[in-house]
Short mmCIF file of C-alpha atoms in Angstrom, two decimals:
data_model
loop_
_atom_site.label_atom_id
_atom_site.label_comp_id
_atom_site.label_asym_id
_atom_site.label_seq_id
_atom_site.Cartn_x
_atom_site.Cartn_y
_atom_site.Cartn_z
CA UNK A 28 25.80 -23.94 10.70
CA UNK A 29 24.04 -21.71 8.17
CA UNK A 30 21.04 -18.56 8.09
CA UNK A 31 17.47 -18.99 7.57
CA UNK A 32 16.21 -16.03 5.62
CA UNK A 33 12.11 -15.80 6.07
CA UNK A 34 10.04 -13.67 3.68
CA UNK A 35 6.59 -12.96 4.13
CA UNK A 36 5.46 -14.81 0.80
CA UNK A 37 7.42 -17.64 -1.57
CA UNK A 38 7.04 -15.17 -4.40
CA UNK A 39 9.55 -12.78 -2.46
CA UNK A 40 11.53 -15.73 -0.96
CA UNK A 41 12.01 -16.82 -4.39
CA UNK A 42 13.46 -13.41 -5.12
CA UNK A 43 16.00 -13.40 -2.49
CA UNK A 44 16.91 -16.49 -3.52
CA UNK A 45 18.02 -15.78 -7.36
CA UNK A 46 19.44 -12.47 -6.44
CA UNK A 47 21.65 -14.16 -3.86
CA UNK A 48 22.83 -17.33 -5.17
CA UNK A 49 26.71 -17.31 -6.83
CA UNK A 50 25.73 -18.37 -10.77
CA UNK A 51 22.16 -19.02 -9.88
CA UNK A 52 22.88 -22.43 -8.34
CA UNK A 53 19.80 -23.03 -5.72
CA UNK A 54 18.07 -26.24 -4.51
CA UNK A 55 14.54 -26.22 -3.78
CA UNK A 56 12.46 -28.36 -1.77
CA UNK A 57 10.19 -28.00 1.10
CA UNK A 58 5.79 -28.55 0.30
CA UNK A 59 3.46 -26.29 0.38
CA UNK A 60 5.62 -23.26 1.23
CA UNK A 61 9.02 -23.81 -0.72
CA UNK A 62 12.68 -23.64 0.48
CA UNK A 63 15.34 -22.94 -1.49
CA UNK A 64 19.10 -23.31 -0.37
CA UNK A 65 22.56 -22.25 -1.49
CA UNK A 66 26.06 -21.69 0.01
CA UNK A 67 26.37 -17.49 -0.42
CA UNK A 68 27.96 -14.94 1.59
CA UNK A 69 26.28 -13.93 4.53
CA UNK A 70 27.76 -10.95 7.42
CA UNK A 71 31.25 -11.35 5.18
CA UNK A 72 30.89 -15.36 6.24
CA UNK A 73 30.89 -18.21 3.59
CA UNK A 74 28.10 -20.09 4.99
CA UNK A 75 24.47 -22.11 4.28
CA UNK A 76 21.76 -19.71 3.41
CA UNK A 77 18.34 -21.10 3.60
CA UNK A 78 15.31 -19.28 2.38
CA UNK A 79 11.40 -19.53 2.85
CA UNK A 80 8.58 -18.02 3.94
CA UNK A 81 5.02 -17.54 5.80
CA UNK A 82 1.93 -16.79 4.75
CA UNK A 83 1.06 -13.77 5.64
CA UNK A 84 0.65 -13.13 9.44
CA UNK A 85 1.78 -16.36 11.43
CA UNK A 86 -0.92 -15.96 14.28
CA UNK A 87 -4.30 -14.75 15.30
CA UNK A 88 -6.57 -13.43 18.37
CA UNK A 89 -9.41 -14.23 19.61
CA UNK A 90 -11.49 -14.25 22.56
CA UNK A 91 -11.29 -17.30 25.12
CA UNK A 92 -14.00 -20.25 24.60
CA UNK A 93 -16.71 -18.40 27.11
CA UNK A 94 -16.82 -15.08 25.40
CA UNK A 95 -17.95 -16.09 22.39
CA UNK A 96 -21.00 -16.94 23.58
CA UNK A 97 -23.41 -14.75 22.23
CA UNK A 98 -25.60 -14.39 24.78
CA UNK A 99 -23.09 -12.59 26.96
CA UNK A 100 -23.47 -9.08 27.37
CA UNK A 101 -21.08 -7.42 24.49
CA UNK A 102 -19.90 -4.30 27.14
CA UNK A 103 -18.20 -7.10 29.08
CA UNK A 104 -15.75 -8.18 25.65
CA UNK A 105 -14.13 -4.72 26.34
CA UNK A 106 -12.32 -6.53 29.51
CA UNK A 107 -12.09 -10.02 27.82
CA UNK A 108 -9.18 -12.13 28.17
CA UNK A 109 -8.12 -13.07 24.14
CA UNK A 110 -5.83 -15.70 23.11
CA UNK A 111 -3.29 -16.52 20.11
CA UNK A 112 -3.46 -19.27 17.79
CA UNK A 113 -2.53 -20.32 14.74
CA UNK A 114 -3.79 -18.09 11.38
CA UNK A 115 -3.81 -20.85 9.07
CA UNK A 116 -3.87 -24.67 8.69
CA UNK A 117 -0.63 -24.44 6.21
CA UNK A 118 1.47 -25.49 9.56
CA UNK A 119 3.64 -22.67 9.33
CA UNK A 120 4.56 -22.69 12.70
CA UNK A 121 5.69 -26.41 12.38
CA UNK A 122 7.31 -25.28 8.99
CA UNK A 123 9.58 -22.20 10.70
CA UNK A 124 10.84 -25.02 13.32
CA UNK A 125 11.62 -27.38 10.61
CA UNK A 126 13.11 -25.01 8.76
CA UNK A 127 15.11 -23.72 11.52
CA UNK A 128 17.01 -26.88 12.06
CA UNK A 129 20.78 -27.15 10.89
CA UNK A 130 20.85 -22.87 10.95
CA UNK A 131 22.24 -20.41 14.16
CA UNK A 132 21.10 -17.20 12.85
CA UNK A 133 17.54 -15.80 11.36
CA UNK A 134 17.19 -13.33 9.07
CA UNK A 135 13.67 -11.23 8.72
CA UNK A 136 12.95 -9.78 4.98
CA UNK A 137 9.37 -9.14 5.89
CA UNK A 138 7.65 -5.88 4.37
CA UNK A 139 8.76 -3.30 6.03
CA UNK A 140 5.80 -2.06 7.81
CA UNK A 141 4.05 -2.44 10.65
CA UNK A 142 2.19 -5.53 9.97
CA UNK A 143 5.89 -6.84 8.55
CA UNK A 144 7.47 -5.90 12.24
CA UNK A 145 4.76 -7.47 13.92
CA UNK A 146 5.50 -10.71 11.80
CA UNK A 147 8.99 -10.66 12.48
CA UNK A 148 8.57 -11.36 16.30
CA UNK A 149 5.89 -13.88 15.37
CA UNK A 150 8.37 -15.91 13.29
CA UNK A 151 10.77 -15.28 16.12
CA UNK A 152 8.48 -16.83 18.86
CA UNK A 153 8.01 -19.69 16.15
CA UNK A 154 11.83 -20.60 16.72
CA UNK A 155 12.68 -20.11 19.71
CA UNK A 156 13.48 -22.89 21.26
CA UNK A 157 15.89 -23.37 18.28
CA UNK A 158 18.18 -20.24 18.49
CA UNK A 159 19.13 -17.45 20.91
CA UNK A 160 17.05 -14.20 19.72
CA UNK A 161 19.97 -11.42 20.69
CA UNK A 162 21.07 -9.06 18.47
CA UNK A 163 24.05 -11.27 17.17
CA UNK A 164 21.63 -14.24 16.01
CA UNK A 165 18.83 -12.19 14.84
CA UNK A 166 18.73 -9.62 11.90
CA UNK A 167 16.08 -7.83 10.61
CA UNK A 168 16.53 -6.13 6.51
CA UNK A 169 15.02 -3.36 5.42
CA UNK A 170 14.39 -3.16 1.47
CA UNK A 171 11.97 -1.01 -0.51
CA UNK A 172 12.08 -2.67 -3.42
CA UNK A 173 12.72 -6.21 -5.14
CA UNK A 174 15.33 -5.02 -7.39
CA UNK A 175 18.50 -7.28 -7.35
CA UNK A 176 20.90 -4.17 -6.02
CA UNK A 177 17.92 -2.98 -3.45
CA UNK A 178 18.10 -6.63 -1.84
CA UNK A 179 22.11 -7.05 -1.93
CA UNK A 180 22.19 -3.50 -0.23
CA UNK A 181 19.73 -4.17 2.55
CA UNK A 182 21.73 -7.40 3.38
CA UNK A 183 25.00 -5.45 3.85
CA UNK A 184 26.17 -6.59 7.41
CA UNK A 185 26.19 -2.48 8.66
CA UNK A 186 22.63 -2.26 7.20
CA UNK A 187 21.22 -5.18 9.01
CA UNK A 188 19.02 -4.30 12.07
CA UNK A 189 16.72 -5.86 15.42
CA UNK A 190 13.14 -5.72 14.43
CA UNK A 191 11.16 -2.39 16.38
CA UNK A 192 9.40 -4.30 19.13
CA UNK A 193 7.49 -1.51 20.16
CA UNK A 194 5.89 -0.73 15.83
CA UNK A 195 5.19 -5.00 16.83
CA UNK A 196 3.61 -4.13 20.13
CA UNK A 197 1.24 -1.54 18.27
CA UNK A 198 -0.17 -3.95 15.84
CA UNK A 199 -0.88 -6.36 18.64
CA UNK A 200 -2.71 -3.72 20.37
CA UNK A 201 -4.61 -2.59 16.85
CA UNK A 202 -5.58 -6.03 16.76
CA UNK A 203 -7.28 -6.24 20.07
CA UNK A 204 -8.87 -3.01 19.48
CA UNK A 205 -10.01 -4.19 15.89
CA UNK A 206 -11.49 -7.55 17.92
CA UNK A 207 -13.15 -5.84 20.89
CA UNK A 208 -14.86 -3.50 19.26
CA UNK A 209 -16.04 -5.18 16.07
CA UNK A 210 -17.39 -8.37 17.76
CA UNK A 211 -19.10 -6.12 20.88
CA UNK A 212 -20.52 -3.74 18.23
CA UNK A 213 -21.78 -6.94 15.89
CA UNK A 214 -23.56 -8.12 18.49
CA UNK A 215 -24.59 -5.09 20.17
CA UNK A 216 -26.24 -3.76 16.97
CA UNK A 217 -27.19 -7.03 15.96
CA UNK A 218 -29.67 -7.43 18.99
CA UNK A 219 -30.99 -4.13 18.81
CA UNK A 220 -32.05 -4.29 15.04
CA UNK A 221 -33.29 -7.53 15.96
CA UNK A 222 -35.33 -6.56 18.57
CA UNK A 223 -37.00 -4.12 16.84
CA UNK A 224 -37.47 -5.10 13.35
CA UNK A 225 -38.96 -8.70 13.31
CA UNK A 226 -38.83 -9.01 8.71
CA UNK A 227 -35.01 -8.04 9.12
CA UNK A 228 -33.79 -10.43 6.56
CA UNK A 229 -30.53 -10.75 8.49
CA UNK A 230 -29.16 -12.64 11.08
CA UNK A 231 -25.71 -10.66 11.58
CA UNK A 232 -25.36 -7.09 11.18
CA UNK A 233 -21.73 -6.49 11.25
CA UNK A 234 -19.50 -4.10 12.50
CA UNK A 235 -15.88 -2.84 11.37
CA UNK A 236 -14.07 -0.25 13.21
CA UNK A 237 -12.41 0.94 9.70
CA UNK A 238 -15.58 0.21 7.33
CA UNK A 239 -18.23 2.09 9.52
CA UNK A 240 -16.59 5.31 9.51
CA UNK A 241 -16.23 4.98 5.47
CA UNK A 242 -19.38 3.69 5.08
CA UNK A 243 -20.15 7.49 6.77
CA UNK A 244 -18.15 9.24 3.89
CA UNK A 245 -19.71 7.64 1.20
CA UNK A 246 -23.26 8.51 2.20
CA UNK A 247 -22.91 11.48 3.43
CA UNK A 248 -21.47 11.88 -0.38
CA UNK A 249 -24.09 10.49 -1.88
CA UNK A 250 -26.63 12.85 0.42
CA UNK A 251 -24.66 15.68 -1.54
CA UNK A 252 -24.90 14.62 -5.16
CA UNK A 253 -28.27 13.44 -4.78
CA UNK A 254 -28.81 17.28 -3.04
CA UNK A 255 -27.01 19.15 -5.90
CA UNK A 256 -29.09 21.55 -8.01
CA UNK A 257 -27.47 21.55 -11.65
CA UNK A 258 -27.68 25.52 -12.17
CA UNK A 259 -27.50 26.31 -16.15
CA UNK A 260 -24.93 29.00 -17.43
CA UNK A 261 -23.07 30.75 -20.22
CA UNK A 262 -19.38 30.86 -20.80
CA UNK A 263 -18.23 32.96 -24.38
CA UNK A 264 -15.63 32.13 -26.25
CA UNK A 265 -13.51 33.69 -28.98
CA UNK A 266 -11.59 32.26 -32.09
CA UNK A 267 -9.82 35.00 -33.24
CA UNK A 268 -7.08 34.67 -36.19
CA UNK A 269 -3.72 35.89 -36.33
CA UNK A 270 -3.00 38.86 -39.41
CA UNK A 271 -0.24 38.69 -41.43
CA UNK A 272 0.91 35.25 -39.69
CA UNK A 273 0.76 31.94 -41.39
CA UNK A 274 -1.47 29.49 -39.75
CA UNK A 275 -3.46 28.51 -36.49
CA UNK A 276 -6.01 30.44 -34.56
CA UNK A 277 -6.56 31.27 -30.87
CA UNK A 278 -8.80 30.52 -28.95
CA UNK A 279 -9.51 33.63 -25.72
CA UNK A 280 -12.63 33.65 -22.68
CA UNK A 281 -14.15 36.20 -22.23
CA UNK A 282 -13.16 37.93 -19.01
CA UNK A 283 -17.13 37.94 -17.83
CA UNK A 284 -16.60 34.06 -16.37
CA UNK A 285 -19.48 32.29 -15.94
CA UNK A 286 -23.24 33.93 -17.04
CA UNK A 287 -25.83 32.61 -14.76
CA UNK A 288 -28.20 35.28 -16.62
CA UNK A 289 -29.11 33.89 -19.73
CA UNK A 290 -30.60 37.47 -20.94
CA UNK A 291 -26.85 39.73 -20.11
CA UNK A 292 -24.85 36.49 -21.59
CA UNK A 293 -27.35 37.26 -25.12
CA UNK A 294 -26.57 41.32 -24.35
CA UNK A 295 -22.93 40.25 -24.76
CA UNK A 296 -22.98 37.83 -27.74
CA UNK A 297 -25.09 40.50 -30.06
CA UNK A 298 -22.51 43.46 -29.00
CA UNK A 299 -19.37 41.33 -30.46
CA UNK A 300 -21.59 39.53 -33.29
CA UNK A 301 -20.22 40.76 -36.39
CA UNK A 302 -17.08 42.43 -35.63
CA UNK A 303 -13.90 41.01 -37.96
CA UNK A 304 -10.76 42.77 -36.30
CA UNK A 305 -9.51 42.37 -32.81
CA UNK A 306 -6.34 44.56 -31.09
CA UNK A 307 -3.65 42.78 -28.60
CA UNK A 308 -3.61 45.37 -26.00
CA UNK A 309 -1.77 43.60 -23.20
CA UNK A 310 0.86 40.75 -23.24
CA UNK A 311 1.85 39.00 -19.81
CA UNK A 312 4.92 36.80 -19.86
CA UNK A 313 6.14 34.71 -16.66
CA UNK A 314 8.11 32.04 -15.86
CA UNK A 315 6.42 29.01 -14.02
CA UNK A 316 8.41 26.40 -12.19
CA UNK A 317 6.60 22.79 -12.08
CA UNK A 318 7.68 20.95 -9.22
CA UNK A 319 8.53 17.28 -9.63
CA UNK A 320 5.79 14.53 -9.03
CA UNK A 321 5.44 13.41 -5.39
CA UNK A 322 6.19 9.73 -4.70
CA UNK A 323 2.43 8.11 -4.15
CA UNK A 324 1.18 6.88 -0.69
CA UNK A 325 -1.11 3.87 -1.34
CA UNK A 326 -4.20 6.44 -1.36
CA UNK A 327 -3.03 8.60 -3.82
CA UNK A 328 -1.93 5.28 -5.57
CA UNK A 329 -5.14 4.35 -5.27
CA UNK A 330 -6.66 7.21 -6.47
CA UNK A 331 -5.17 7.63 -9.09
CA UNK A 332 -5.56 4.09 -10.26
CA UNK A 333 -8.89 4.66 -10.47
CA UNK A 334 -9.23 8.11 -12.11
CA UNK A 335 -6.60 7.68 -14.52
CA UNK A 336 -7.30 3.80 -15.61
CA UNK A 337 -10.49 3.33 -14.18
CA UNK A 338 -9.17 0.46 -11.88
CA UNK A 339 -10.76 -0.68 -8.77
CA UNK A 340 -8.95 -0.69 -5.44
CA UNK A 341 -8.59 -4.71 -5.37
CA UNK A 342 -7.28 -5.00 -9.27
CA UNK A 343 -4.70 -1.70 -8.31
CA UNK A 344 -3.05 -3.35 -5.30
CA UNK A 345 -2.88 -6.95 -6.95
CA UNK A 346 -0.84 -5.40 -10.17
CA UNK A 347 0.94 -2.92 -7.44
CA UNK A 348 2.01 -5.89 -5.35
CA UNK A 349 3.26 -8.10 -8.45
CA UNK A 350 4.68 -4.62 -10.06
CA UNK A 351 6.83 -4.48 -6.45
CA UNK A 352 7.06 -8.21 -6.66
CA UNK A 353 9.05 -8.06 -10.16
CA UNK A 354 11.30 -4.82 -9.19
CA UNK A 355 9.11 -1.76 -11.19
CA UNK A 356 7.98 -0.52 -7.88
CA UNK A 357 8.57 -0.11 -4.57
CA UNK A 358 6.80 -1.27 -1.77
CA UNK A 359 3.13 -0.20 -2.41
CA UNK A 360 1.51 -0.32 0.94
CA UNK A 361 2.95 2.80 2.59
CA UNK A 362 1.67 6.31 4.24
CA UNK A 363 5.35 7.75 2.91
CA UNK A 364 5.54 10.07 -0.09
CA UNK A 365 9.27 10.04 0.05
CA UNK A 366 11.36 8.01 -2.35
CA UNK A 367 13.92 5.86 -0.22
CA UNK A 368 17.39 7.18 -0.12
CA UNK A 369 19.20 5.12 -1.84
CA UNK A 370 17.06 4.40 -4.53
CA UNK A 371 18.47 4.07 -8.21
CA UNK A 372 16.37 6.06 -10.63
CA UNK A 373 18.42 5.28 -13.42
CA UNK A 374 18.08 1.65 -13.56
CA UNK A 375 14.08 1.50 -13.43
CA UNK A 376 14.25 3.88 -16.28
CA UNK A 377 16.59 1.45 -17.80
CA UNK A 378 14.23 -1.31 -17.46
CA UNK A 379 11.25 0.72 -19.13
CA UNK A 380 13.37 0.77 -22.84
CA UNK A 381 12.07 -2.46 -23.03
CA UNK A 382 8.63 -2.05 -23.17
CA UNK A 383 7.66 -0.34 -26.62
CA UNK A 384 4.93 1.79 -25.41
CA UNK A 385 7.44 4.43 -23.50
CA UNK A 386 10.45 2.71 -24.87
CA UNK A 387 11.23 6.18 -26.68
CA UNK A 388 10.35 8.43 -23.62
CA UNK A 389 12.74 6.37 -21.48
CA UNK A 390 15.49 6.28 -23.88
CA UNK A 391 14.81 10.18 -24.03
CA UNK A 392 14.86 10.86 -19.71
CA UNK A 393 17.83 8.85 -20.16
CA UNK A 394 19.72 10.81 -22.76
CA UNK A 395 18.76 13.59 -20.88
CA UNK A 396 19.96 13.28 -17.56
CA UNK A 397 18.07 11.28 -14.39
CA UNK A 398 18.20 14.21 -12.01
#
């Protein structure tokens, strides 16, 4: 009997698959989503390790055939029975229960999230029927990154865990919130504007429980910039030499700030206009203590993606996923600012004396220290 790893995309399968396999020796078959094999070491047992994937979440809701009716009143979708069906038409379900055959024990490497939980008891209910889903046949890794040594560590038999059903259980519920109210506001809203606006050039006026609310923040933004009164000022400035030192110049404010009175920032100019000499009268040393970067949530990720390389939020989390995807990163979707534990600084730095834009940089933090 053997394993069936599942990851939640063949890109990461793949992955698993060279890190794992003695001398790189894997078969691959399988269609549409691919399946690689090999005989490794799994829970300190010599055994067949088989690795795939899904496609993303496994299954969807929806509302039974008479709700979506349009004509029914929306307030009544709030009580609506849903049901589960297939996401795709990739027949991953049928894939899972192929793939299952042959193996006694499943192992879950999806991201570890929420979303990645809830998949885990998707693929679960998937197979079923094929294995006993205790903790001695199930297994759930946790990995932050796609680095070779992250992935051998996470499959370390006293590292290996049961998925969370109850982090599952809350993206089931998100889900039926999401559908409830985003289908009985569509259609709510959709009737009203349509009753009262005959020209509206529209025939669905959506609703998202996420996109609303933001659609609020950036208005009520651009309400305040298109509000904001540009008030002129006058800030002075000093260049002022250095006697009987050899080179350079610096450059002082004046103490006054920011002159919204064009008439006292003139008063000020013509007092200082034409003197040649200026005294130090004060000097003010201290010591300042920079604290290391924070780890970046994906909004901060985000954000600074977009100040920093003027990238929009779709291009940042395609080269953030295939950044995590290759080992520079790790997983990009998170709310955490912490860097995980066991995490090995050294060896991404390592990997950046390759590239000859910060080659000299890296070989420098390295030299250096990695504290």
């Amino acid at each position: 009997m053997g394993v069936l790893w599942v990851a939640e995309k063949p890109s990461i399968a793949e992955s698993l698959a060279k890190a794992f396999a003695p001398g790189g020796n894997v078969k691959k078959g399988g269609g549409k989503i691919p399946v690689w094999e090999f005989e490794g070491t799994f829970r300190k047992r010599k055994q067949l390790i088989r690795v795939t994937s899904v496609l993303g979440h496994v299954f969807s809701i929806d509302f039974t055939g008479e709700y979506n009716n349009r004509s029914i009143d929306p307030i009544t979708l709030f009580d609506a029975p849903t049901r589960r069906s297939e996401a795709s038409k990739g027949g991953v379900v049928h894939h899972l229960q192929h793939s299952i055959k042959g193996c006694d024990q499943l192992c879950l490497w999806l991201d570890c999230d929420r979303e990645g939980e809830n998949i885990c008891f998707e693929v679960m209910d998937c197979v079923s029927k094929f294995i006993k889903l205790d903790k001695q046949h199930v297994f759930r890794a946790r990995f932050s990154s796609i680095t070779k040594e992250d992935l051998q560590k996470a499959a370390a038999p006293d590292k290996l865990v049961y998925p969370n059903e109850n982090e599952s259980r809350s993206v089931d519920a998100r889900q039926e919130i999401d559908l409830k109210v985003g289908v009985a506001m569509t259609r709510f809203q959709t009737r009203f504007f349509h009753e009262r606006f005959a020209n509206l050039n529209s025939r669905l006026i959506s609703f998202g429980p996420c996109q609303a609310p933001c659609l609020g923040f950036v208005v009520k933004r651009y309400d305040e910039i298109q509000q904001f009164v540009p008030e002129k000022y006058h800030v002075m400035h000093a260049m002022i030499g250095r006697t009987g030192l050899s080179g350079g110049s610096c450059m002082f404010e004046s103490d006054k700030g920011r002159m919204f009175v064009e008439s006292k920032a003139k008063h000020a100019l013509k007092q200082l206009q034409g003197v040649q000499k200026g005294r130090v009268i004060k000097v003010e040393r201290k010591r300042d203590r920079k604290q290391r970067p924070p780890g970046l949530n994906t909004v901060e990720m985000l954000k600074a993606a977009s100040s920093m390389l003027g990238m929009g939020a779709h291009q940042a989390m395609q080269v953030a996923e295939r950044l995590y995807i290759m080992g520079y990163m790790s997983y990009p979707r998170t709310e955490s600012t912490k860097y995980p534990p066991g995490m090995d600084l050294k060896s991404l730095v390592k990997h950046q004396t390759q590239n000859p834009l910060v080659a000299a940089h890296a070989n420098a933090v390295l030299e250096n220290g990695v504290r």
